[in-house]
Amino acid sequence: MFEKEKLESIRVSAKEYRERLEAQVKKRPERQAGFATDSGIEIKTLYTPEDIADLDYERDLGFPGSYPFTRGVQPNMYRGRLWTMRQYAGFGTAEETNARFRYLLEQGQTGLSVAFDLPTQIGYDSDHPLARGEVGKVGVAIDSLEDMETLFEGIPLDKVSTSMTINSPAAILLAMYIAVAEKQGVTPDKLNGTIQNDILKEYIARGTYIFPPGPSMRLITDVFAYCSKNVPNWNTISISGYHIREAGSTAVQEVAFTLADGIAYVQAAIDAGLNVDDFAPRLSFFFNAHLNFFEEIAKFRAARRLWAKIMRERFGAKNPRSWMLRFHTQTAGCSLTAQQPMVNIMRTAFEALSAVLGGTQSLHTNSYDEALALPSDESVLIALRTQQVIGYEIGVTDTVDPLGGSYYIESLTNEIEEKAMAYIKKIDELGGAPEAIEFMQKEIKDSAYRYQMDIESGKKVVIGINKFQMEYEKPKNLLKVDPAVAERQTAKLQALKARRDNQKVKQVLNNLREAASTKENLMPLFIDAVKAYATLGEICDTLREVFGEYRQQIVF
Amino acid sequence: MSERPIRVLVAKPGLDGHDRGAKVIAQALRDAGMEVIYTGLRQTPEQIVEAALQEDVQVVGLSILSGAHMHLFPAVVEGLRAQGADDILVVGGGIIPDEDIPLLKEAGIAEIFGPGTPTTEIIRFIREEVAKRTQKEEEKQ
């Protein structure tokens, strides 16, 4: 990017600079012996054109909206439209969550994001013994289509886009969404949204798996195939680095393991006979925005460039939309402190800013009280306002990729890409992501431990934890889920079971059982089953009979 | 006093899959010279009690972030008592609201470690409590 003579002259003056620097450091030592990003990438005192001497603008950055998309997926990014402000919400019953959704939409939120409780995520009805104490706690309890109808009551599904954080039973929840839309008179081709539907990261980092990898991957490719024909605007998977990061990975590992999972899904779909350009444009990603500001910005840019290369070079995708890495971001839950919780507002704001400077398509900002409880209406509003300040007040959305060309950012983007690629190569050698689950778990565990030890040794400063501690007032109005939710939910479920056509339910479940042991696409059978008000637990139990259950290998 | 290392069972009761804290603490206890067994995810209180007895541990550490602690933590203590193993020290951690802590302590959880607790504090607590209990045992004999 630079003329040879110019670079030579910079090299000469840089040498002089380094001499002056050394003299300065001798006189006044620096704060630390060395500086590094959270991924352990060494940080120099100063970056100059020398650090990006090999950068080729057209090859490595290009223009936003075109390959390799380093500078963003749209030509004008936020000048056209801001990212979708999508606060993740859900608790208690479908009625309560419906009320929170309506509140958020009234406050200017532009997309919905549904949190499901753990029994729903693991395919148990609310009356299952293992659901004890968990119903409605970390999300909304959905047992049947009836609950889904309540959840979206009064919310026109052709007008909002809905993201659902659901993985193992994602196909079934999508079937319910399609059925609710139909009742509203909305055809599937009008539906916009995302199901997380990412099972590999469940085995690697998050733990809400049901079935073994083989059948789980089949459910995913069934969704790809069904949606490419019937629900063309649906994001059929959100390949999630978020949880990998929350489990303790570094930024580099987050990129590497997420894209390695992505490679596994693409390969599985191709192996199932799908054409890459038929499904690849609907793949989406989900990343974490952590505290190390510049590293996070560079991470998003590196991930985009790396995925573009993988799709074009490795999988031979032809459609430019297949090369594009579009992503949702959530600020880092694990960076929030229970101590001096108001400080979390600042942490979240900076994290959100890094996501915006990194070019995210959608964003969730965490609420300051989340290290203590589920967020209250008040704390969620401040979190949403944080996004709105970034979007409307501080001018960072007025030009595309404003940090592009920064010597530091470009150098860091290169380094993250290289290091992530080295990991992907290693995972390939192990046989791909499904075979490398334990390897990734171990890498994450080691990083988490290192991070904790860095905090305890004071090497890493966390305000309120190991520096600037003080007495503080605990927030009031913490949200508490009504313990009677489980009883109400169970009563509703019993009433449904008494009212529905149980003969019909038996029949749809039998059909499903039979189809599950063939290669038939299961999506139409799920839609039939949910319409007959078969419960999520019944449907998952039917699949458990055929597929079996995943047993975790304990890596420790 | 015997030189046997302290044996600890680290367990994740309920459906919560967030095990970063459990794993970090398990590693820290191990680095502090304890013998640590980690159960993995989705354990029922009954399974945890059984593992604690089988592994002959002195300490059970429970971790939960999903809010189901009021149902699951006391059930572990009750299960241990029912098996005559009330000498086992039970501690807990995770996202536990302040107002629940006295109730959990009443139910027999010796201590609750919230977010931001240094692992050194947990190690110190376990060592002191186990030493107290060992001493009592020796006095009895």
XYZ file of C-alpha atoms in Angstrom:
697
model
C 0.000 0.000 0.000
C 3.025 2.242 0.459
C 5.754 3.204 -1.974
C 9.036 1.410 -1.381
C 11.066 4.604 -0.959
C 8.505 6.031 1.389
C 8.617 2.903 3.546
C 12.407 3.036 3.584
C 12.328 6.612 4.770
C 9.774 5.719 7.457
C 12.028 2.883 8.553
C 14.910 5.311 9.033
C 12.866 7.770 11.048
C 11.284 4.942 13.039
C 14.754 3.876 14.077
C 15.404 7.351 15.390
C 12.043 7.281 17.154
C 12.898 3.998 18.841
C 16.133 5.444 20.170
C 14.265 8.375 21.668
C 11.688 5.952 23.054
C 14.326 3.820 24.747
C 15.843 6.864 26.401
C 12.405 7.905 27.610
C 11.587 4.464 29.011
C 14.917 4.325 30.807
C 14.168 7.631 32.437
C 10.539 6.875 33.137
C 9.648 3.158 33.012
C 6.338 2.167 31.520
C 3.354 1.092 33.666
C 3.964 -2.561 32.882
C 6.870 -4.632 31.671
C 4.853 -5.461 28.576
C 1.413 -4.926 27.130
C -0.829 -7.500 25.476
C -4.441 -7.873 24.373
C -6.684 -10.310 26.217
C -5.795 -12.920 23.593
C -2.161 -12.442 24.480
C -1.232 -10.559 21.308
C 1.683 -8.294 22.114
C 0.901 -4.588 21.880
C 3.655 -2.250 20.719
C 4.094 1.301 21.913
C 3.322 2.640 18.467
C 2.093 1.341 15.143
C 3.319 2.777 11.874
C 3.013 1.982 8.156
C 5.784 -0.579 8.720
C 3.282 -2.776 10.582
C 0.996 -3.025 7.608
C 3.571 -2.766 4.844
C 2.160 -5.876 3.150
C -1.438 -4.755 3.326
C -3.034 -4.609 -0.097
C -6.071 -2.369 0.068
C -8.084 -4.068 -2.619
C -7.169 -7.599 -1.639
C -7.339 -7.293 2.162
C -9.872 -4.565 2.831
C -11.747 -3.773 -0.333
C -14.918 -1.776 -0.160
C -17.775 -2.286 2.256
C -20.441 -4.478 0.720
C -17.970 -6.489 -1.320
C -15.411 -9.234 -0.912
C -13.714 -9.794 1.503
C -16.120 -7.591 3.486
C -13.462 -6.511 6.000
C -15.040 -3.051 6.133
C -18.637 -4.226 6.468
C -21.396 -6.109 4.687
C -23.280 -3.159 3.251
C -21.919 -0.385 1.026
C -23.108 2.394 3.341
C -23.612 0.502 6.598
C -25.346 2.592 9.290
C -25.873 5.636 7.062
C -28.724 3.669 5.527
C -30.143 1.981 8.587
C -28.841 1.459 12.097
C -28.315 -2.062 13.405
C -31.320 -3.871 14.835
C -31.624 -3.061 18.522
C -32.601 -6.406 19.853
C -32.786 -6.834 23.611
C -32.930 -10.448 24.697
C -35.956 -10.947 26.936
C -38.072 -13.647 28.427
C -39.123 -14.862 31.835
C -42.000 -16.471 33.620
C -45.035 -17.212 31.524
C -45.804 -16.315 27.924
C -48.182 -13.586 29.202
C -45.433 -11.832 31.179
C -42.942 -12.028 28.342
C -45.533 -10.771 25.866
C -45.957 -7.704 28.111
C -42.160 -7.113 28.191
C -42.013 -7.448 24.389
C -44.729 -4.859 23.918
C -42.991 -2.526 26.377
C -39.683 -2.826 24.500
C -41.311 -2.270 21.102
C -43.011 0.860 22.459
C -39.597 2.119 23.671
C -38.158 1.925 20.160
C -36.657 -1.554 20.110
C -36.674 -2.812 16.539
C -36.549 -6.571 16.863
C -37.549 -9.220 19.356
C -35.224 -11.716 20.943
C -36.755 -14.532 22.936
C -35.088 -16.115 25.950
C -36.494 -19.555 26.758
C -36.278 -21.234 30.128
C -33.974 -24.211 30.567
C -36.651 -26.937 30.455
C -37.808 -25.569 27.080
C -34.219 -25.418 25.844
C -33.677 -29.035 26.818
C -37.018 -30.278 25.517
C -38.839 -30.919 28.800
C -42.379 -29.834 29.563
C -42.902 -27.714 32.668
C -44.220 -30.689 34.650
C -41.122 -32.836 34.084
C -39.297 -33.780 37.326
C -36.033 -32.281 36.032
C -37.810 -28.962 35.426
C -38.230 -28.522 39.169
C -37.142 -25.029 40.199
C -36.279 -24.022 36.630
C -39.658 -23.161 35.064
C -39.741 -19.587 33.786
C -36.440 -18.714 35.479
C -33.951 -17.752 32.772
C -36.529 -17.338 30.054
C -40.090 -17.999 29.123
C -41.627 -21.451 29.488
C -43.045 -22.798 26.217
C -44.765 -26.160 26.400
C -46.958 -26.050 23.342
C -48.249 -23.972 20.465
C -50.760 -22.523 22.906
C -47.931 -20.772 24.813
C -46.397 -19.568 21.569
C -49.732 -18.038 20.530
C -49.826 -16.128 23.840
C -46.202 -15.058 23.480
C -46.832 -13.247 20.194
C -50.352 -12.067 20.816
C -50.888 -8.622 19.333
C -47.441 -8.624 17.700
C -47.715 -8.786 13.895
C -45.160 -11.343 12.758
C -44.863 -9.839 9.285
C -43.709 -6.544 10.868
C -41.131 -7.618 13.460
C -38.106 -9.818 13.156
C -37.726 -12.346 15.919
C -34.616 -14.044 17.141
C -35.059 -17.163 19.230
C -32.280 -18.434 21.431
C -33.072 -22.064 21.088
C -30.736 -24.787 19.968
C -31.507 -28.470 20.407
C -35.273 -28.094 19.781
C -34.863 -25.129 17.375
C -36.670 -26.856 14.519
C -39.723 -27.444 16.723
C -39.872 -23.864 17.972
C -39.550 -22.637 14.402
C -42.454 -24.922 13.497
C -44.490 -23.248 16.259
C -43.540 -19.797 14.969
C -44.638 -20.730 11.462
C -47.930 -22.069 12.868
C -48.612 -18.898 14.900
C -47.900 -16.776 11.830
C -50.337 -18.839 9.811
C -53.031 -18.164 12.416
C -52.285 -14.444 12.050
C -52.664 -14.815 8.288
C -48.943 -14.343 7.662
C -47.374 -16.729 5.152
C -43.911 -18.222 5.869
C -42.242 -16.222 3.101
C -43.061 -13.015 5.041
C -41.260 -14.178 8.197
C -38.011 -12.564 9.309
C -35.871 -13.776 12.119
C -33.271 -16.150 13.419
C -33.125 -19.354 15.373
C -29.870 -19.951 17.159
C -29.930 -23.634 16.185
C -26.203 -24.097 16.924
C -25.655 -27.434 18.601
C -21.869 -27.654 18.400
C -21.350 -24.735 20.734
C -23.766 -26.430 23.155
C -21.441 -29.401 23.390
C -18.408 -27.105 23.499
C -19.513 -24.387 25.880
C -23.134 -23.992 26.895
C -24.562 -27.365 27.807
C -28.168 -27.328 26.590
C -27.861 -30.307 24.295
C -30.358 -33.148 23.944
C -29.387 -35.502 21.115
C -26.002 -36.856 19.959
C -24.091 -34.901 17.277
C -25.234 -36.989 14.267
C -29.016 -36.522 14.598
C -28.503 -32.974 15.884
C -26.666 -32.058 12.698
C -29.443 -33.698 10.686
C -32.079 -31.518 12.380
C -30.010 -28.490 11.397
C -29.628 -29.487 7.764
C -33.365 -30.278 7.657
C -34.019 -26.681 8.717
C -31.584 -25.360 6.084
C -33.303 -27.366 3.368
C -36.865 -26.576 4.443
C -36.298 -22.845 4.882
C -34.391 -22.367 1.637
C -37.627 -23.398 -0.108
C -40.350 -22.175 2.258
C -39.041 -19.514 4.650
C -36.520 -17.735 2.443
C -35.854 -14.735 4.714
C -35.246 -16.748 7.829
C -31.735 -16.962 9.270
C -31.592 -20.703 9.706
C -28.750 -20.712 12.201
C -26.871 -18.267 14.337
C -23.434 -19.750 14.761
C -22.517 -18.561 18.176
C -19.193 -17.529 19.502
C -20.947 -15.667 22.272
C -21.155 -18.621 24.623
C -17.688 -19.809 23.734
C -16.423 -16.438 24.927
C -18.626 -16.430 28.023
C -17.202 -19.831 28.892
C -13.816 -18.141 29.001
C -12.239 -18.259 25.556
C -10.063 -15.477 24.206
C -11.131 -13.318 21.259
C -8.943 -15.356 18.926
C -10.461 -18.626 20.145
C -13.930 -17.140 19.804
C -13.361 -16.415 16.113
C -11.594 -19.700 15.471
C -14.028 -22.038 17.210
C -17.105 -20.264 15.869
C -15.911 -20.386 12.287
C -14.793 -23.993 12.763
C -18.372 -24.785 13.837
C -19.613 -22.870 10.797
C -17.402 -24.963 8.547
C -18.905 -28.120 10.093
C -22.467 -26.955 9.364
C -21.666 -26.022 5.795
C -19.935 -29.351 5.252
C -22.848 -31.270 6.809
C -25.333 -29.508 4.546
C -23.216 -30.162 1.454
C -22.887 -33.812 2.511
C -26.682 -33.943 2.860
C -26.893 -32.961 -0.797
C -27.646 -29.249 -0.551
C -26.127 -26.695 -2.868
C -23.951 -24.290 -0.908
C -25.406 -21.144 -2.463
C -28.939 -22.269 -1.606
C -28.417 -22.138 2.140
C -25.221 -20.178 2.828
C -26.787 -16.713 2.419
C -29.045 -17.480 5.413
C -26.263 -18.411 7.825
C -25.712 -15.817 10.509
C -23.334 -15.422 13.412
C -23.398 -14.247 16.991
C -20.412 -12.739 18.743
C -19.508 -11.380 22.127
C -18.290 -7.817 22.625
C -15.819 -7.914 25.463
C -13.795 -5.187 27.145
C -10.520 -5.083 25.236
C -11.752 -2.371 22.905
C -9.467 -2.441 19.862
C -9.050 -6.195 19.946
C -12.813 -6.574 19.783
C -13.138 -4.232 16.802
C -10.350 -6.058 15.010
C -11.955 -9.386 15.898
C -15.170 -8.552 14.057
C -13.280 -7.364 10.995
C -11.011 -10.424 10.997
C -13.960 -12.810 11.362
C -15.697 -11.248 8.374
C -12.640 -11.506 6.130
C -11.822 -15.024 7.219
C -15.369 -16.315 6.627
C -15.476 -14.710 3.189
C -12.297 -16.540 2.239
C -13.534 -19.842 3.690
C -16.818 -19.681 1.791
C -15.280 -18.642 -1.490
C -12.049 -20.607 -1.486
C -12.825 -23.667 0.618
C -16.462 -24.249 -0.342
C -16.487 -22.630 -3.763
C -19.596 -20.563 -3.058
C -20.455 -18.332 -6.004
C -23.132 -16.035 -4.609
C -21.567 -12.988 -2.885
C -24.255 -13.282 -0.205
C -22.795 -16.662 0.708
C -19.458 -14.983 1.489
C -20.925 -12.431 3.848
C -20.610 -12.888 7.579
C -23.583 -11.109 9.132
C -23.730 -11.100 12.902
C -25.579 -10.217 16.057
C -23.566 -9.061 19.036
C -24.184 -9.145 22.743
C -22.033 -7.333 25.247
C -20.106 -9.587 27.612
C -22.226 -10.864 30.478
C -19.121 -12.262 32.122
C -17.544 -8.785 32.281
C -20.300 -7.486 34.558
C -19.649 -7.201 38.262
C -22.021 -7.589 41.177
C -19.834 -5.010 42.933
C -20.703 -1.346 42.115
C -23.178 -2.541 39.481
C -23.779 0.912 37.992
C -20.241 0.755 36.566
C -21.576 -1.994 34.307
C -23.416 0.680 32.341
C -20.056 2.062 31.210
C -18.579 -1.351 30.492
C -21.571 -2.215 28.372
C -21.441 1.085 26.505
C -17.808 0.615 25.488
C -18.419 -2.975 24.497
C -21.409 -1.917 22.424
C -19.322 0.785 20.778
C -16.739 -1.799 19.761
C -19.497 -3.883 18.166
C -20.735 -0.886 16.203
C -17.222 0.100 15.112
C -16.784 -3.554 14.141
C -19.891 -3.431 11.940
C -22.532 -5.524 13.709
C -26.009 -6.024 12.184
C -27.820 -6.406 15.460
C -27.005 -5.729 19.086
C -28.074 -6.595 22.612
C -26.701 -4.462 25.416
C -26.641 -6.066 28.854
C -28.359 -4.506 31.816
C -26.305 -3.322 34.782
C -27.994 -5.631 37.299
C -27.387 -8.892 35.446
C -24.667 -10.135 37.777
C -27.393 -10.059 40.431
C -30.620 -11.135 38.757
C -32.604 -11.033 35.540
C -32.807 -7.422 34.357
C -35.578 -5.170 35.596
C -37.641 -2.912 33.290
C -35.551 0.051 34.413
C -32.148 -1.504 33.823
C -33.210 -2.875 30.445
C -34.334 0.595 29.412
C -30.918 2.087 30.248
C -29.296 -0.695 28.252
C -31.486 0.076 25.252
C -30.852 3.815 25.637
C -27.110 3.075 25.563
C -27.521 1.704 22.043
C -29.630 4.665 21.058
C -26.971 7.125 22.292
C -24.360 5.323 20.198
C -26.685 5.226 17.204
C -28.087 8.731 17.279
C -25.904 11.055 19.363
C -22.174 10.501 19.018
C -21.717 10.478 15.267
C -19.918 7.139 14.935
C -22.570 5.876 12.536
C -22.066 8.630 9.960
C -19.246 6.991 8.039
C -18.399 3.366 7.304
C -15.646 1.542 9.224
C -14.113 4.741 10.620
C -11.109 2.872 12.053
C -10.251 1.204 8.745
C -6.679 2.051 7.810
C -5.570 2.560 11.392
C -2.109 1.035 11.591
C -2.996 -0.629 14.885
C -6.449 -1.886 13.902
C -5.248 -3.297 10.585
C -2.235 -4.941 12.167
C -4.413 -6.451 14.898
C -7.010 -7.609 12.357
C -4.247 -9.421 10.464
C -2.884 -11.020 13.586
C -6.257 -12.247 14.830
C -7.013 -13.712 11.432
C -3.680 -15.539 11.310
C -3.974 -16.941 14.806
C -7.599 -17.994 14.275
C -6.637 -19.671 11.008
C -3.931 -21.645 12.806
C -6.579 -22.951 15.231
C -8.929 -23.846 12.375
C -6.124 -25.786 10.754
C -5.540 -27.652 14.005
C -9.281 -28.453 14.272
C -9.266 -29.672 10.662
C -6.394 -31.995 11.581
C -8.456 -33.366 14.451
C -11.222 -34.171 11.964
C -13.360 -31.045 12.205
C -15.341 -29.340 14.951
C -17.536 -32.301 15.999
C -14.376 -34.339 16.581
C -12.554 -31.480 18.280
C -15.122 -30.701 20.974
C -12.887 -31.797 23.827
C -9.882 -29.973 22.409
C -11.874 -26.749 22.278
C -13.282 -27.298 25.765
C -9.809 -27.663 27.152
C -8.494 -24.574 25.394
C -11.439 -22.557 26.732
C -11.062 -23.906 30.250
C -7.374 -22.987 30.303
C -8.092 -19.466 29.062
C -10.834 -18.989 31.657
C -8.486 -20.041 34.405
C -5.704 -17.759 33.157
C -8.139 -14.825 33.053
C -9.275 -15.465 36.627
C -5.693 -15.780 37.858
C -4.774 -12.536 36.094
C -7.566 -10.825 38.027
C -6.500 -12.379 41.310
C -2.866 -11.404 40.803
C -3.917 -7.877 39.905
C -2.379 -8.142 36.439
C -5.832 -7.529 35.051
C -7.725 -4.688 36.664
C -11.445 -4.996 37.302
C -12.872 -1.931 38.975
C -14.676 -2.856 42.161
C -13.156 -6.346 42.282
C -9.406 -5.844 42.635
C -9.097 -2.056 42.439
C -11.133 0.910 43.656
C -13.307 -1.259 45.871
C -15.850 0.596 47.972
C -19.067 0.197 49.865
C -22.007 0.614 47.546
C -25.729 0.427 47.646
C -27.203 -2.688 46.093
C -29.758 -1.995 43.383
C -33.349 -2.321 44.448
C -36.239 -3.518 42.303
C -34.377 -6.634 41.183
C -36.618 -8.805 39.091
C -37.850 -11.904 40.816
C -39.702 -14.589 38.925
C -42.919 -15.509 40.693
C -42.432 -19.020 42.107
C -46.081 -19.764 41.236
C -45.146 -19.731 37.524
C -44.445 -23.457 37.579
C -47.880 -24.222 39.042
C -49.691 -21.954 36.593
C -47.756 -23.420 33.713
C -48.440 -26.980 34.807
C -52.151 -26.279 35.235
C -52.281 -24.768 31.755
C -50.535 -27.827 30.366
C -52.947 -30.238 32.072
C -55.920 -28.300 30.744
C -54.494 -28.427 27.226
C -53.912 -32.165 27.411
C -57.499 -32.689 28.543
C -58.918 -30.491 25.793
C -56.954 -31.442 22.686
C -57.622 -34.356 20.349
C -55.342 -36.924 21.948
C -55.935 -39.468 19.205
C -54.597 -36.958 16.705
C -51.579 -36.247 18.933
C -50.781 -39.944 19.099
C -50.964 -40.154 15.343
C -48.682 -37.183 14.603
C -46.133 -38.479 17.085
C -46.210 -41.910 15.477
C -45.655 -40.330 12.085
C -42.734 -38.406 13.511
C -41.214 -41.519 15.089
C -41.304 -43.313 11.784
C -39.892 -40.421 9.787
C -37.107 -39.842 12.308
C -35.560 -43.197 11.488
C -35.547 -42.393 7.765
C -33.840 -39.532 5.958
C -37.075 -37.636 5.431
C -37.036 -33.908 6.221
C -38.674 -33.591 9.640
C -39.814 -29.964 9.422
C -43.267 -30.703 7.920
C -43.835 -33.345 10.607
C -42.939 -30.878 13.340
C -45.412 -28.405 11.905
C -48.155 -31.068 11.906
C -47.278 -32.089 15.439
C -47.319 -28.598 16.951
C -50.567 -27.765 15.166
C -52.119 -30.803 16.842
C -50.874 -29.287 20.143
C -48.430 -32.075 20.831
C -46.168 -30.621 23.509
C -42.493 -29.830 23.139
C -41.694 -32.532 25.693
C -43.724 -35.135 23.822
C -42.084 -34.285 20.514
C -38.582 -34.346 22.015
C -39.290 -37.599 23.848
C -40.346 -39.155 20.551
C -37.034 -38.056 19.042
C -35.121 -39.259 22.121
C -36.542 -42.737 21.508
C -35.065 -42.770 18.016
C -31.940 -40.624 18.397
C -30.847 -41.317 21.968
C -29.352 -38.673 24.226
C -25.919 -37.042 24.274
C -23.675 -37.916 27.177
C -21.079 -35.337 27.998
C -17.382 -36.193 28.225
C -16.058 -34.443 31.297
C -12.994 -32.472 30.322
C -11.267 -31.331 33.432
C -3.778 -34.847 62.049
C -3.691 -36.854 58.852
C -1.894 -35.484 55.807
C -4.562 -36.728 53.435
C -5.438 -34.049 50.876
C -8.905 -32.536 51.161
C -11.330 -34.227 48.765
C -13.923 -32.029 47.091
C -16.847 -32.762 44.800
C -17.676 -29.849 42.503
C -21.197 -30.246 41.151
C -23.633 -28.531 38.808
C -27.176 -29.289 39.974
C -30.157 -28.625 37.730
C -30.287 -27.845 34.038
C -27.934 -24.859 34.023
C -25.066 -25.368 31.590
C -22.831 -22.468 32.615
C -19.877 -24.230 34.147
C -17.074 -21.698 33.739
C -17.148 -20.847 37.440
C -17.334 -24.483 38.512
C -14.386 -25.418 36.316
C -12.272 -22.430 37.354
C -12.868 -23.222 41.022
C -12.222 -26.927 40.502
C -8.885 -26.059 38.914
C -8.010 -23.571 41.653
C -8.769 -26.114 44.390
C -6.675 -28.685 42.602
C -3.790 -26.230 42.257
C -4.139 -25.636 46.004
C -3.415 -29.340 46.569
C -6.942 -30.675 46.974
C -8.340 -33.732 45.211
C -11.213 -32.574 43.056
C -13.937 -34.507 41.312
C -16.166 -32.611 38.902
C -19.556 -34.192 38.198
C -20.309 -32.453 34.911
C -23.661 -30.908 34.047
C -27.278 -31.654 34.857
C -26.983 -33.524 38.109
C -29.984 -34.195 40.307
C -29.509 -33.716 44.069
C -29.758 -37.515 44.425
C -26.909 -38.064 41.962
C -24.758 -35.494 43.761
C -25.346 -37.138 47.135
C -24.475 -40.514 45.702
C -21.282 -39.210 44.099
C -20.257 -37.486 47.329
C -20.623 -40.727 49.277
C -18.958 -42.883 46.670
C -16.027 -40.553 46.299
C -15.757 -40.155 50.064
C -15.387 -36.375 49.872
C -15.195 -33.932 52.753
C -16.609 -31.043 50.762
C -19.354 -30.553 48.181
C -19.246 -27.336 46.142
C -22.430 -26.507 44.256
C -22.655 -23.986 41.434
C -25.796 -22.653 39.823
C -26.699 -19.553 37.836
C -30.232 -20.284 36.718
C -32.076 -19.281 39.869
C -33.100 -22.816 40.843
C -30.798 -22.833 43.900
C -33.628 -22.666 46.461
C -34.967 -25.949 45.139
C -31.698 -27.729 44.542
C -29.134 -26.665 47.169
C -31.153 -27.646 50.273
C -32.101 -30.932 48.614
C -28.411 -31.885 48.497
C -27.919 -31.139 52.198
C -31.062 -33.081 53.099
C -29.925 -36.014 50.990
C -26.524 -36.089 52.714
C -28.175 -35.930 56.133
C -30.512 -38.756 55.231
C -27.430 -40.853 54.449
C -25.805 -39.916 57.733
C -23.209 -37.831 55.951
C -23.926 -34.533 57.655
C -20.208 -34.087 58.354
C -19.687 -33.193 54.698
C -19.187 -29.461 54.237
C -21.537 -28.030 51.596
C -20.792 -24.661 49.990
C -22.430 -22.940 47.037
C -21.828 -20.261 44.471
C -23.340 -18.558 41.453
C -25.905 -15.850 41.030
C -27.707 -15.994 44.341
C -29.799 -13.009 45.489
C -28.816 -11.627 48.909
C -32.169 -12.371 50.466
C -31.814 -16.075 49.680
C -28.463 -16.428 51.458
C -29.754 -16.583 55.069
C -32.353 -19.148 54.004
C -29.720 -21.303 52.334
C -27.504 -21.087 55.403
C -30.404 -22.120 57.583
C -30.861 -25.084 55.287
C -27.283 -26.127 56.015
C -25.193 -24.594 53.226
C -22.105 -23.407 55.093
C -21.275 -20.486 52.819
C -22.360 -18.852 49.574
C -19.701 -17.315 47.333
C -21.059 -14.686 44.982
C -19.662 -13.295 41.730
C -16.231 -11.709 42.087
C -15.100 -13.894 44.993
C -11.367 -14.640 44.688
C -10.615 -18.362 44.563
C -8.134 -17.812 47.417
C -11.017 -16.893 49.706
C -12.855 -20.121 48.853
C -9.686 -22.160 49.402
C -9.099 -20.513 52.772
C -12.688 -21.126 53.875
C -12.625 -24.788 52.892
C -9.306 -25.416 54.617
C -10.447 -23.775 57.850
C -13.815 -25.515 57.936
C -12.403 -28.924 57.113
C -9.716 -28.485 59.787
C -12.427 -27.614 62.338
C -14.444 -30.655 61.419
C -11.426 -32.957 61.447
C -10.471 -31.685 64.877
C -13.980 -32.348 66.197
C -13.850 -35.862 64.791
C -10.513 -36.517 66.460
C -11.782 -35.170 69.769
C -14.752 -37.499 69.554
C -12.436 -40.456 69.077
